[in-house]
Coordinates of C-alpha atoms and ligand atoms in Angstrom, one line a residue:
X1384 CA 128.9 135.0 143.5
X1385 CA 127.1 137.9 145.2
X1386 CA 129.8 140.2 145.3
X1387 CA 131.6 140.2 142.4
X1388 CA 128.1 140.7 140.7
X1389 CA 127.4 143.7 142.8
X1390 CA 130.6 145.0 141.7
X1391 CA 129.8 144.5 137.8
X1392 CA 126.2 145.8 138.4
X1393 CA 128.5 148.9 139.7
X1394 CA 130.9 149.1 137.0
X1395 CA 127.9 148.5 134.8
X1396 CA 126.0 151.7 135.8
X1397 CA 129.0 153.8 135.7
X1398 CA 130.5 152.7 132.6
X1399 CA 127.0 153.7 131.1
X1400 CA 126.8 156.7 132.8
X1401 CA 130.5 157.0 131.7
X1402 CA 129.0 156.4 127.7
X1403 CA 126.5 159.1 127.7
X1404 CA 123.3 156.4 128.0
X1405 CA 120.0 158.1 128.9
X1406 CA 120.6 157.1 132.4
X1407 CA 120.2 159.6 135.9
X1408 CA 123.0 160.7 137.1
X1409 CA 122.5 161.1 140.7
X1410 CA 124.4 159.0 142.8
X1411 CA 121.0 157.4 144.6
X1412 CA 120.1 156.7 141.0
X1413 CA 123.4 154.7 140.0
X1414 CA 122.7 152.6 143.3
X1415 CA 119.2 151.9 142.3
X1416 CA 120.4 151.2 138.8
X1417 CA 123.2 149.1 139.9
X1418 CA 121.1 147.1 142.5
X1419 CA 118.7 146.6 139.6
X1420 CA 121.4 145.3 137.2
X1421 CA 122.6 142.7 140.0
X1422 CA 119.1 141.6 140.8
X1423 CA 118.8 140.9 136.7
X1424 CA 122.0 139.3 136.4
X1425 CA 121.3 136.8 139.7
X1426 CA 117.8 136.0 138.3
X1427 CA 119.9 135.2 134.5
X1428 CA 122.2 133.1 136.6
X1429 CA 119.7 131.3 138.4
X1430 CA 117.0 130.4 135.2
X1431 CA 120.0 129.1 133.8
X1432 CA 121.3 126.9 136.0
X1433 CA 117.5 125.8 136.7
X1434 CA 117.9 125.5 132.3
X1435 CA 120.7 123.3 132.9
X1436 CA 119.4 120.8 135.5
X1437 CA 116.6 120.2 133.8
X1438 CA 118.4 119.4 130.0
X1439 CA 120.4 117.3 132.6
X1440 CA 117.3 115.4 133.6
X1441 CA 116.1 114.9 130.2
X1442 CA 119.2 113.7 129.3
X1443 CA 120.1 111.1 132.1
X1444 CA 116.3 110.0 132.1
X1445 CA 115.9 109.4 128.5
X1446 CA 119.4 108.3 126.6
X1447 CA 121.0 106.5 129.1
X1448 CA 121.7 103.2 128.0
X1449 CA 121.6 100.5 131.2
X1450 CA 124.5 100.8 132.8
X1451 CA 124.5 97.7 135.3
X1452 CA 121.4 95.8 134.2
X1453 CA 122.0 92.7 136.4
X1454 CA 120.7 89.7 135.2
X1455 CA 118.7 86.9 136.2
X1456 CA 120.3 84.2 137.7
X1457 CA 119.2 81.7 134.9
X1458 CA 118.1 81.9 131.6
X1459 CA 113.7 82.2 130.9
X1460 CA 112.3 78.7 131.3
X1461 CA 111.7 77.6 127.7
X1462 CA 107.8 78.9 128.2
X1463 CA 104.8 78.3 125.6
X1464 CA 106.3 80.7 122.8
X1465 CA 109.6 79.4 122.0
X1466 CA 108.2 77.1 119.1
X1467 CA 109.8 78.7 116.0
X1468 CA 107.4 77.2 113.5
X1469 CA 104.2 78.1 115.2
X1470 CA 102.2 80.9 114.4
X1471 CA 101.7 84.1 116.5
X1472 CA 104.6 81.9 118.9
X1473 CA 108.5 84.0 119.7
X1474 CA 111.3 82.6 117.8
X1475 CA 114.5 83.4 119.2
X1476 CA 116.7 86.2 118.0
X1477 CA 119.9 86.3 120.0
X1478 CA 123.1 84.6 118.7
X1479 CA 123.9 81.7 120.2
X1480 CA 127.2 83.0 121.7
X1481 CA 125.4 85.8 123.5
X1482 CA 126.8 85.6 126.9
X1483 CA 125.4 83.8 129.8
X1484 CA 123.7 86.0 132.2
X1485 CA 126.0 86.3 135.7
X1486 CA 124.1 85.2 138.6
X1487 CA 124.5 88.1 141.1
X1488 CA 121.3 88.8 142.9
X1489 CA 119.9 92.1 142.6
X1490 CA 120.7 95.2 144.6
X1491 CA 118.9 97.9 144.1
X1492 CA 120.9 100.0 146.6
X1493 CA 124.2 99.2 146.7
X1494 CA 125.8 97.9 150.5
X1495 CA 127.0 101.1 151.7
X1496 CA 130.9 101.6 153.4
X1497 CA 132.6 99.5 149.9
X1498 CA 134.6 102.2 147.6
X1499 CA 132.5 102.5 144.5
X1500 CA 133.3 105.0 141.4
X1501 CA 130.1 104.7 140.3
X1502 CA 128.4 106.1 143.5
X1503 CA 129.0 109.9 143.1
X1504 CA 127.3 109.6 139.8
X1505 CA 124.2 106.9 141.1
X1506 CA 123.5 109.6 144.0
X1507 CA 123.5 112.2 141.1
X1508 CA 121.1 110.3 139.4
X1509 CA 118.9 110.1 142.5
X1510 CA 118.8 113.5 143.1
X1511 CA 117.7 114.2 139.7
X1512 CA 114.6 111.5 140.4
X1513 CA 113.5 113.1 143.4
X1514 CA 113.6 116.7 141.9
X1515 CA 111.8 114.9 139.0
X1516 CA 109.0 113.4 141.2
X1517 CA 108.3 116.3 143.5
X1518 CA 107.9 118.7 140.1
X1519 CA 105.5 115.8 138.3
X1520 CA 103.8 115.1 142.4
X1521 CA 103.1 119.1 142.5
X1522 CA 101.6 119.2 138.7
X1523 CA 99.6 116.3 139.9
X1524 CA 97.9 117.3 143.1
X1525 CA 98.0 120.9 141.3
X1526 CA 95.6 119.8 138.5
X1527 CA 93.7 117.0 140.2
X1528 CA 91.3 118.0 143.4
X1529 CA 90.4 115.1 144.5
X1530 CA 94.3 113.4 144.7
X1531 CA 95.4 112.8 148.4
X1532 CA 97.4 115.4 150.4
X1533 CA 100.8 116.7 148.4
X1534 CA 102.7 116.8 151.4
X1535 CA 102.8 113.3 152.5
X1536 CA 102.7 111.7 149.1
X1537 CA 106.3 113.6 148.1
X1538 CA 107.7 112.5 151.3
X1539 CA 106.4 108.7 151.1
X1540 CA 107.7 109.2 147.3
X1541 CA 111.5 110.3 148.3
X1542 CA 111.4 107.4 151.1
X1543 CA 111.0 105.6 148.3
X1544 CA 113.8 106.6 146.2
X1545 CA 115.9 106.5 148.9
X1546 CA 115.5 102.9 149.4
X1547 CA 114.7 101.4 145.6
X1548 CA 116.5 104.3 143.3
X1549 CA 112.7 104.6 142.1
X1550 CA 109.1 104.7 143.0
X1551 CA 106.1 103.1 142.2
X1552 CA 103.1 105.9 140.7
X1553 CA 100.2 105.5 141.7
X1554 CA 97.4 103.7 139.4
X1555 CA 96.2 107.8 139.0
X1556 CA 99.4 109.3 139.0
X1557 CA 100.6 106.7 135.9
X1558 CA 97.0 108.0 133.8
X1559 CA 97.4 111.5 134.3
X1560 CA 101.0 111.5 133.7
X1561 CA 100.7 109.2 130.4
X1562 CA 97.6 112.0 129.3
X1563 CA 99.8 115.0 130.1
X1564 CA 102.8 113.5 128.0
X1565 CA 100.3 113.6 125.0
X1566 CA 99.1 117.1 125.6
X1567 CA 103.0 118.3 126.0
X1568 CA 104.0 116.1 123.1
X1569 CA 104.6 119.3 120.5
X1570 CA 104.9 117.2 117.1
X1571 CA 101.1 116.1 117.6
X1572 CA 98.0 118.1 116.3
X1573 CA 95.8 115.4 117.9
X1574 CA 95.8 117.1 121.3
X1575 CA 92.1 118.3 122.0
X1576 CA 91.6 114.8 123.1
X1577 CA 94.0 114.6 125.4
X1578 CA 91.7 113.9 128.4
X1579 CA 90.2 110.7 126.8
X1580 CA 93.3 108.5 126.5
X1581 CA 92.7 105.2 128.3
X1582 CA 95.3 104.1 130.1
X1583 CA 95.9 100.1 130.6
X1584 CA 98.1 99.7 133.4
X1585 CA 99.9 96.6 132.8
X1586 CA 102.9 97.6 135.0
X1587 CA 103.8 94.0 136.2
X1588 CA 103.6 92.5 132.7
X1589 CA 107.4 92.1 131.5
X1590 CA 108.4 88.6 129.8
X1591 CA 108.5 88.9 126.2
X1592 CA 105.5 86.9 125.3
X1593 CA 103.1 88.8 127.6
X1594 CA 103.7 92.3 126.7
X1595 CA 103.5 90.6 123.1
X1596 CA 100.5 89.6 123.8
X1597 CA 99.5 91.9 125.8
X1598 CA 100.5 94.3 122.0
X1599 CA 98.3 92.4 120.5
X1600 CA 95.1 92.6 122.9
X1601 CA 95.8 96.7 122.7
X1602 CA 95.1 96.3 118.9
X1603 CA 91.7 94.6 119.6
X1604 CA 90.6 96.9 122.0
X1605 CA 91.6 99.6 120.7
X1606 CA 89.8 99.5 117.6
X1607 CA 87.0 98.9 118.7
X1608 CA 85.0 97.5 116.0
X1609 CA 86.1 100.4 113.9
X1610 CA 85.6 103.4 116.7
X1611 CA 89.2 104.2 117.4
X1612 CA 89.7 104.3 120.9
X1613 CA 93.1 106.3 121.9
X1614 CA 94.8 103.9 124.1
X1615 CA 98.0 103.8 126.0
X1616 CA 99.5 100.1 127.4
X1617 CA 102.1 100.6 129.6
X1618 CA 104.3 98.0 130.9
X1619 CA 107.1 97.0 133.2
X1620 CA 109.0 100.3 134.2
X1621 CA 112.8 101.6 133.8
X1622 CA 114.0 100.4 137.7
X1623 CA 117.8 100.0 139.0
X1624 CA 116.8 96.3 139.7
X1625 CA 115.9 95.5 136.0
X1626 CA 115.8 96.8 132.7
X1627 CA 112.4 97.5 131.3
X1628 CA 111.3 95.7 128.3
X1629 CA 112.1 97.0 124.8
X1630 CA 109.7 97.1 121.8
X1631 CA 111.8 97.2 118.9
X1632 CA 108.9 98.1 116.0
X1633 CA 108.1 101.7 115.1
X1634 CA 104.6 100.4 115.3
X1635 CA 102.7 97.6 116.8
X1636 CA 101.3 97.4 113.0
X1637 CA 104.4 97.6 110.1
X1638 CA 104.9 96.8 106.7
X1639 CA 108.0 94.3 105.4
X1640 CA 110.0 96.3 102.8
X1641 CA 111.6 93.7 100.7
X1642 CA 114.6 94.8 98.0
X1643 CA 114.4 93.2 95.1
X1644 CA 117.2 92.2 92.6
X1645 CA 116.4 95.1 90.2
X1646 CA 117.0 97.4 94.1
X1647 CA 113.9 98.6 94.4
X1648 CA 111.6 97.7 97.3
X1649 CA 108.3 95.6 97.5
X1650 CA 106.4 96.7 100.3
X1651 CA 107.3 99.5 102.6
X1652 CA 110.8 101.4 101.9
X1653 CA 111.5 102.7 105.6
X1654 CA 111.3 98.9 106.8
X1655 CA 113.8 97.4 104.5
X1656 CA 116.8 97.5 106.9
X1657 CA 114.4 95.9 109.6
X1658 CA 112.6 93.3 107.6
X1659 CA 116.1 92.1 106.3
X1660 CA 117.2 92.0 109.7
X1661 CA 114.2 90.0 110.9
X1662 CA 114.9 87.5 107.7
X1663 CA 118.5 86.9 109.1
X1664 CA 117.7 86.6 112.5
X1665 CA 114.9 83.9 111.4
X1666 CA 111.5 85.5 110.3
X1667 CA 109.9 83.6 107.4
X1668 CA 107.9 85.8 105.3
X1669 CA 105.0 84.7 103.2
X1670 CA 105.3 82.6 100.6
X1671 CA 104.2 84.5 98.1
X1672 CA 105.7 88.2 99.3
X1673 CA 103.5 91.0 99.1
X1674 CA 103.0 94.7 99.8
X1675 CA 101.4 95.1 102.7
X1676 CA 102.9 91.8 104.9
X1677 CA 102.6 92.7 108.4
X1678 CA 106.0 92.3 110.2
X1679 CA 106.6 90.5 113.5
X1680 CA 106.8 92.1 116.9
X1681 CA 110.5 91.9 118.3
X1682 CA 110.0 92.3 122.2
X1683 CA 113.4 92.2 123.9
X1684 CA 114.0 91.7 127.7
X1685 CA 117.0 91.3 129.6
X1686 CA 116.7 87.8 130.5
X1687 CA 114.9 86.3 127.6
X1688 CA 116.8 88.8 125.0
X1689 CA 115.2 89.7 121.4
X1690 CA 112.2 87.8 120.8
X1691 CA 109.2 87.7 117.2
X1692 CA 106.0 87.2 117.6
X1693 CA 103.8 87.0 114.9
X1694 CA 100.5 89.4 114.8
X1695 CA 97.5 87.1 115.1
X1696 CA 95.3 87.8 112.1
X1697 CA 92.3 89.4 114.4
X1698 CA 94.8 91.8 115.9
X1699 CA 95.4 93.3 112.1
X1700 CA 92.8 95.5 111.3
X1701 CA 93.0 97.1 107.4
X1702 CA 91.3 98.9 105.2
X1703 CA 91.2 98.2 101.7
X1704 CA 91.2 101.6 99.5
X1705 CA 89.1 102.7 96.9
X1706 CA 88.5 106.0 95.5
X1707 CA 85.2 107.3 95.3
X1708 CA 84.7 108.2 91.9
X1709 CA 87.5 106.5 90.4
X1710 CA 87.0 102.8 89.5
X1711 CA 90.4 101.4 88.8
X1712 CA 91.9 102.8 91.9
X1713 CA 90.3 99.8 93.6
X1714 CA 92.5 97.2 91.4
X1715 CA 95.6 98.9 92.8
X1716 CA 95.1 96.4 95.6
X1717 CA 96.2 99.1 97.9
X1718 CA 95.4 99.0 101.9
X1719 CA 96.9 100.2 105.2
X1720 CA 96.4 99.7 108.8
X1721 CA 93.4 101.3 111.1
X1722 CA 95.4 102.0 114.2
X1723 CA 98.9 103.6 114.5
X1724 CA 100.0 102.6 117.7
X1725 CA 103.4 103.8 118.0
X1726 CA 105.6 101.2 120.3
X1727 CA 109.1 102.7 120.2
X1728 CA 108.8 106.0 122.3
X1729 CA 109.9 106.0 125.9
X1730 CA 107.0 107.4 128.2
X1731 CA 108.6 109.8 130.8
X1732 CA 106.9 110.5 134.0
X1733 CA 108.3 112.6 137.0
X1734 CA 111.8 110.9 136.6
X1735 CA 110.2 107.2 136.1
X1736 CA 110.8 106.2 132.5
X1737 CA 108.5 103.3 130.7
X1738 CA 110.3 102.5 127.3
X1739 CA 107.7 100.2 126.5
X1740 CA 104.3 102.4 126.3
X1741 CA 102.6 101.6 123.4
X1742 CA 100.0 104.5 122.2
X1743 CA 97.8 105.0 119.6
X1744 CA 95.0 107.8 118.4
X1745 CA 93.2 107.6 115.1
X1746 CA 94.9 108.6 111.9
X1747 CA 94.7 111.8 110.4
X1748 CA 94.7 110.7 106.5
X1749 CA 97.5 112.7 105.1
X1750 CA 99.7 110.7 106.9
X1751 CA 98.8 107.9 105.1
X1752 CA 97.8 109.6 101.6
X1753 CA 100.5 112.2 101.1
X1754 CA 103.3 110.3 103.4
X1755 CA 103.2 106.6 103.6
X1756 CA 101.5 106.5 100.2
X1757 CA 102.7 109.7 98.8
X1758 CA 106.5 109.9 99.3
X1759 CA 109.1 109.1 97.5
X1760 CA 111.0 107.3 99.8
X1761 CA 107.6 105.3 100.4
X1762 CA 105.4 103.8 98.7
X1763 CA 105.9 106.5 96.0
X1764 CA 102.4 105.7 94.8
X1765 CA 102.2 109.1 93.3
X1766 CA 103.2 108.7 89.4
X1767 CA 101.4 105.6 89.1
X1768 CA 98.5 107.7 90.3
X1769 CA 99.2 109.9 88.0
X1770 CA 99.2 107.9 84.7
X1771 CA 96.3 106.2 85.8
X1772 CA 94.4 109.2 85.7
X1773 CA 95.8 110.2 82.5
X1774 CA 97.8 113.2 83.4
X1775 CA 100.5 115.2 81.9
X1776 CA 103.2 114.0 83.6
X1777 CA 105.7 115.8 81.2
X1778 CA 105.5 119.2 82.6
X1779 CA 105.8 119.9 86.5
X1780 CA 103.8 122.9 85.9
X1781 CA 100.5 120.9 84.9
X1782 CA 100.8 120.3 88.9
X1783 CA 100.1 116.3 88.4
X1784 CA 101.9 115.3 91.2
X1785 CA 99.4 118.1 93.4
X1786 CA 96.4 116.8 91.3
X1787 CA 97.2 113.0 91.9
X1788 CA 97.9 113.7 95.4
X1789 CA 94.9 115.2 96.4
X1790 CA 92.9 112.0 95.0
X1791 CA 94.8 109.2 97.0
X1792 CA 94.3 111.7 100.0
X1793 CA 90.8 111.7 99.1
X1794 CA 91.1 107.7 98.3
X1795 CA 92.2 107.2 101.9
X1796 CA 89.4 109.5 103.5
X1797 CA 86.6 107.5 101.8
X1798 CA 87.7 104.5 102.1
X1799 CA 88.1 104.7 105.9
X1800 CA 85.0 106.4 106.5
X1801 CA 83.0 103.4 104.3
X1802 CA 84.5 100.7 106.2
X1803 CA 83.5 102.5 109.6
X1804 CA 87.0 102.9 110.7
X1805 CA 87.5 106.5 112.7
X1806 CA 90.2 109.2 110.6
X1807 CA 90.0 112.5 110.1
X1808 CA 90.9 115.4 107.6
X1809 CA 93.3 118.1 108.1
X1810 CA 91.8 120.6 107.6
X1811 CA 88.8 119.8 110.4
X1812 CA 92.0 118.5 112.8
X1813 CA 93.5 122.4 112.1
X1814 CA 91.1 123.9 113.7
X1815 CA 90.2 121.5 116.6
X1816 CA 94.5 121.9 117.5
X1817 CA 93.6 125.8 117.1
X1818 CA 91.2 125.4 120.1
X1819 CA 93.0 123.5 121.8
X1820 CA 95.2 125.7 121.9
X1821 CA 92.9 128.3 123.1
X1822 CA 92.0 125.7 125.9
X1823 CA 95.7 125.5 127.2
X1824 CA 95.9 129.4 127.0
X1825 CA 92.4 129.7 129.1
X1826 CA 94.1 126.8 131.7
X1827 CA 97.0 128.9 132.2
X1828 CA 99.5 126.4 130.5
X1829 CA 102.2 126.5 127.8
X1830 CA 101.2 124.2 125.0
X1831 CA 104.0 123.5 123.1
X1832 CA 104.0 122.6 119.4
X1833 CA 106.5 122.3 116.5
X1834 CA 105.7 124.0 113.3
X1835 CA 107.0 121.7 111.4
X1836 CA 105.5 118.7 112.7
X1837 CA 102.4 120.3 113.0
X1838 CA 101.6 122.0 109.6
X1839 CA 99.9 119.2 107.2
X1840 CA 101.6 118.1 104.3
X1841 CA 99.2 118.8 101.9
X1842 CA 97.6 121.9 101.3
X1843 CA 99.3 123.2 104.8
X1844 CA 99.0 127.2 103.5
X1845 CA 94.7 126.1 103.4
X1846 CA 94.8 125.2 107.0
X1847 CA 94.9 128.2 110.1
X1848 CA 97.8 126.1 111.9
X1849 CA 100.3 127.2 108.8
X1850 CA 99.7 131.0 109.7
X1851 CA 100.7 131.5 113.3
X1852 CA 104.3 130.3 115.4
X1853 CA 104.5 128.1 118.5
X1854 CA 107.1 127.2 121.3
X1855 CA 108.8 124.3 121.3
X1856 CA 110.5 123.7 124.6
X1857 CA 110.2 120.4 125.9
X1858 CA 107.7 119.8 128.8
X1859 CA 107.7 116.9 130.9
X1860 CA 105.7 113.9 130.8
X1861 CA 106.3 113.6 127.2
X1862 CA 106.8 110.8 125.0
X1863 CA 110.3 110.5 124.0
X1864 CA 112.3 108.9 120.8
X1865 CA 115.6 107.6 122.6
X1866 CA 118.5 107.6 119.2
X1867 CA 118.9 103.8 120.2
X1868 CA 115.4 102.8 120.0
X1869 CA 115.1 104.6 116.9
X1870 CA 118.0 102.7 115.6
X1871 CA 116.7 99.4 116.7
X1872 CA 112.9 100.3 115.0
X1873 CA 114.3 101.1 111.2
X1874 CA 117.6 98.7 111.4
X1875 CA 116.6 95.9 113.4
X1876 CA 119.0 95.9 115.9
X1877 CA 121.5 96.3 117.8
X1878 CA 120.0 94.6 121.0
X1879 CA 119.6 96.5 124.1
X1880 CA 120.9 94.0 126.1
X1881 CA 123.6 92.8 124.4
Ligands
LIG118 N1 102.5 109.0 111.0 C1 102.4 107.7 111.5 C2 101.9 106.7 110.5 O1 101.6 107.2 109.4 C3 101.5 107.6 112.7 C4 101.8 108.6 113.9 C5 100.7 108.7 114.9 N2 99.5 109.2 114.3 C6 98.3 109.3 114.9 N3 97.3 109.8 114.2 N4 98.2 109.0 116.2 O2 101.8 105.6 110.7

């Protein structure tokens, strides 16, 4: 590739000389101006083939769906949970003509000297996991003194790989990698906390009903009697053995959306799909359905497939809202949850990907005042609002909509705070992301951040995060939405593991 570079550099120099460019003339000069053309197009050539094997990696790590999952040899014994009537108990989800699971035992590597067509791409894939783990190993040791010698760890690492496909992190390397995926994850304005996420490492937990329960513990602890704690529970991992398990909810904590005959939605639009779903597949809602039902937690796993558990009531925390100056707000009989833990993103760290990573922080109250309450495809909560407070509502330019929004914002702010339950305002979370920021800059890192994501939805132009750009380029570990498990969180399906 050298050469025929060297020759463009060439043709380069003297085509611009040719054009009349503000360039010497000498001949020393055109070599030095050639030679500096070929080292620039080499170094172009170079960053983008590093650009291209690493939108490679993100690719194959993230949105691959399991390509040779083999299964267990028998079906999950019928254990404690597979009572349908019971409360907080799994009721199956697959269709009873889902296939039987073949009983090949599980190879991690495959028996070398057989003709495979698969193998070109599996060793592809392996290089692209060891590349992976030395980049994540050398951020590691590079930020942490007190981690054991680099040198030894990457080799014992790609001894690993070779063997298993995959390698186990260290309990260390699995917290610093799950709080550096939050401080790279550029849609969050949370990030000054990044240090303090706890991690639970519950890497050998991966039958439905554990990590279930396991979901549910999260919610306890986390909470923490109202102190939000940011928390991280990460399970079973991604391996070439076995599929990891699969949270199918958005959130731990989610509203039913139920259509009624007259189309419109009791309860939570964005969870219609998903609650009918549930319904079909055997989820029996209240009685008496209401607004703010919680939904079950669908854990799927390869052997046991798609599996509902419901939330056991101490594992819901709510807070009831009331306005501080405005009486009748309380009769709307409006609530929401204390702790967004988000269950459907796929943790990525040094080439090892956990699709079941539960996380939560603390809210931020706009996005439960201006877009779970607030928008139109929501709750829509806004011209009730509205009325209530007598407004104009017959003119856009009386600015009701604004007006009304600012006091369910402000509903959800006090109503937090006076039930002891951790949020925070945008405007104060503005400026603690400015200096974070700031931090990042000091540390010598890129922080990456998306505008759009980042900018509050009410008032945004009042807040210092509005005025300035960011980079967006993805960093890894990061927290990843795969389009399947997005699929599966707002329709319900299909299965992973079908
Ligand atoms: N926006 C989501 C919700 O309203 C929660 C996303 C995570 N938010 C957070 N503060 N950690 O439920």
């Amino acid at each position: 590739m050298v050469l025929p570079l060297t020759v463009v550099g060439l043709a380069l120099a003297v085509g611009a000389v040719e054009f009349g460019w503000n360039v010497p003339t000498s001949r020393p000069a055109v070599v030095v101006l050639s030679l500096a053309i070929l080292f620039l197009t080499v170094g172009i050539c170079a960053r983008l083939l590093v650009a291209v094997h690493a939108g490679e990696k993100l690719f194959q790590i993230g949105d691959r769906p399991w390509r040779k999952a083999p299964r267990a040899g028998r079906r999950a014994s019928s254990g404690p949970g597979r009572i349908p009537s019971r409360p907080d108990q799994p009721v199956r989800l697959d269709h009873p003509s889902r296939p039987g699971h073949s009983t090949s035992p599980d190879h991690p590597i495959r028996p070398t000297g057989r003709p495979d067509p698969e193998r070109s791409a599996e060793s592809a894939d392996i290089e692209v996991v060891r590349a992976a783990a030395r980049e994540f190993l050398e951020l590691f040791h590079g930020e942490s003194p007190r981690a054991e010698r680099l040198g030894p760890r990457i080799a014992a690492v790609m001894r690993e790989i070779e063997l298993t496909g995959t390698y186990w992190h260290t309990a260390e390397e699995l917290a610093f990698g799950a709080r550096v995926a939050w401080r790279n994850n550029a849609r969050c304005i949370g990030r000054l906390y990044w240090r303090s996420l706890q991690v639970r490492d519950l890497r050998t937990v991966s039958g439905a009903g554990d990590v279930a329960g396991s979901c549910f513990d999260h919610l306890q602890v986390a909470h923490n009697g109202g102190k939000i704690r940011p928390m991280i529970s990460v399970f079973a991992p991604e391996t070439p053995a076995r599929p990891a398990p699969r949270i199918w909810n958005e959130q731990l904590v989610r509203y039913a959306g139920y259509e009624q005959p007259d189309g419109r939605v009791l309860g939570d639009p964005r969870y219609r799909t998903f609650t009918s779903e549930l319904v079909q597949r055997g989820w029996q809602p209240p009685d008496v359905p209401g607004a703010f039902d919680v939904l079950p937690l669908v854990v799927e796993t390869v052997e046991e497939g798609p599996q509902m558990f419901q939330l056991p009531r101490q594992a819901v925390h709510e807070v009831p809202l009331e306005h501080p100056e405005l009486a009748w707000f309380a009769e709307l009989g409006l609530r929401w949850h204390a702790v967004p833990v988000i269950s459907n993103n796929r943790l990525v760290i040094g080439g090892v990907s956990y699709p079941a990573a539960p996380f939560n922080g603390w809210y931020m109250g706009t996005e439960i005042g201006a877009r779970n309450l607030g928008d139109s495809d929501r709750y829509a909560l806004v011209p009730e609002i509205a009325e209530q407070m007598g407004l104009d509502t017959s003119d856009e330019a009386t600015l009701w909509r604004d007006r009304a929004l600012v006091e369910l914002n402000r509903a959800v702010l006090h109503s937090f705070t006076a039930n002891g339950v951790s949020i925070t305002d945008h405007h104060t979370e503005s400026r603690r992301f400015l200096i974070h920021l700031e931090r990042e800059e000091r540390a010598g890192r890129r922080c990456p951040a998306d505008w759009t994501w980042i900018v509050p939805p009410l008032s945004g132009s009042q807040t210092p995060v509005f005025h300035r750009y960011y980079t967006a380029e993805t960093q890894l570990p990061n927290y990843l939405t795969d389009p399947d498990a997005t699929h599966r969180s707002l329709q319900g399906g299909p299965p992973a593991f079908p």
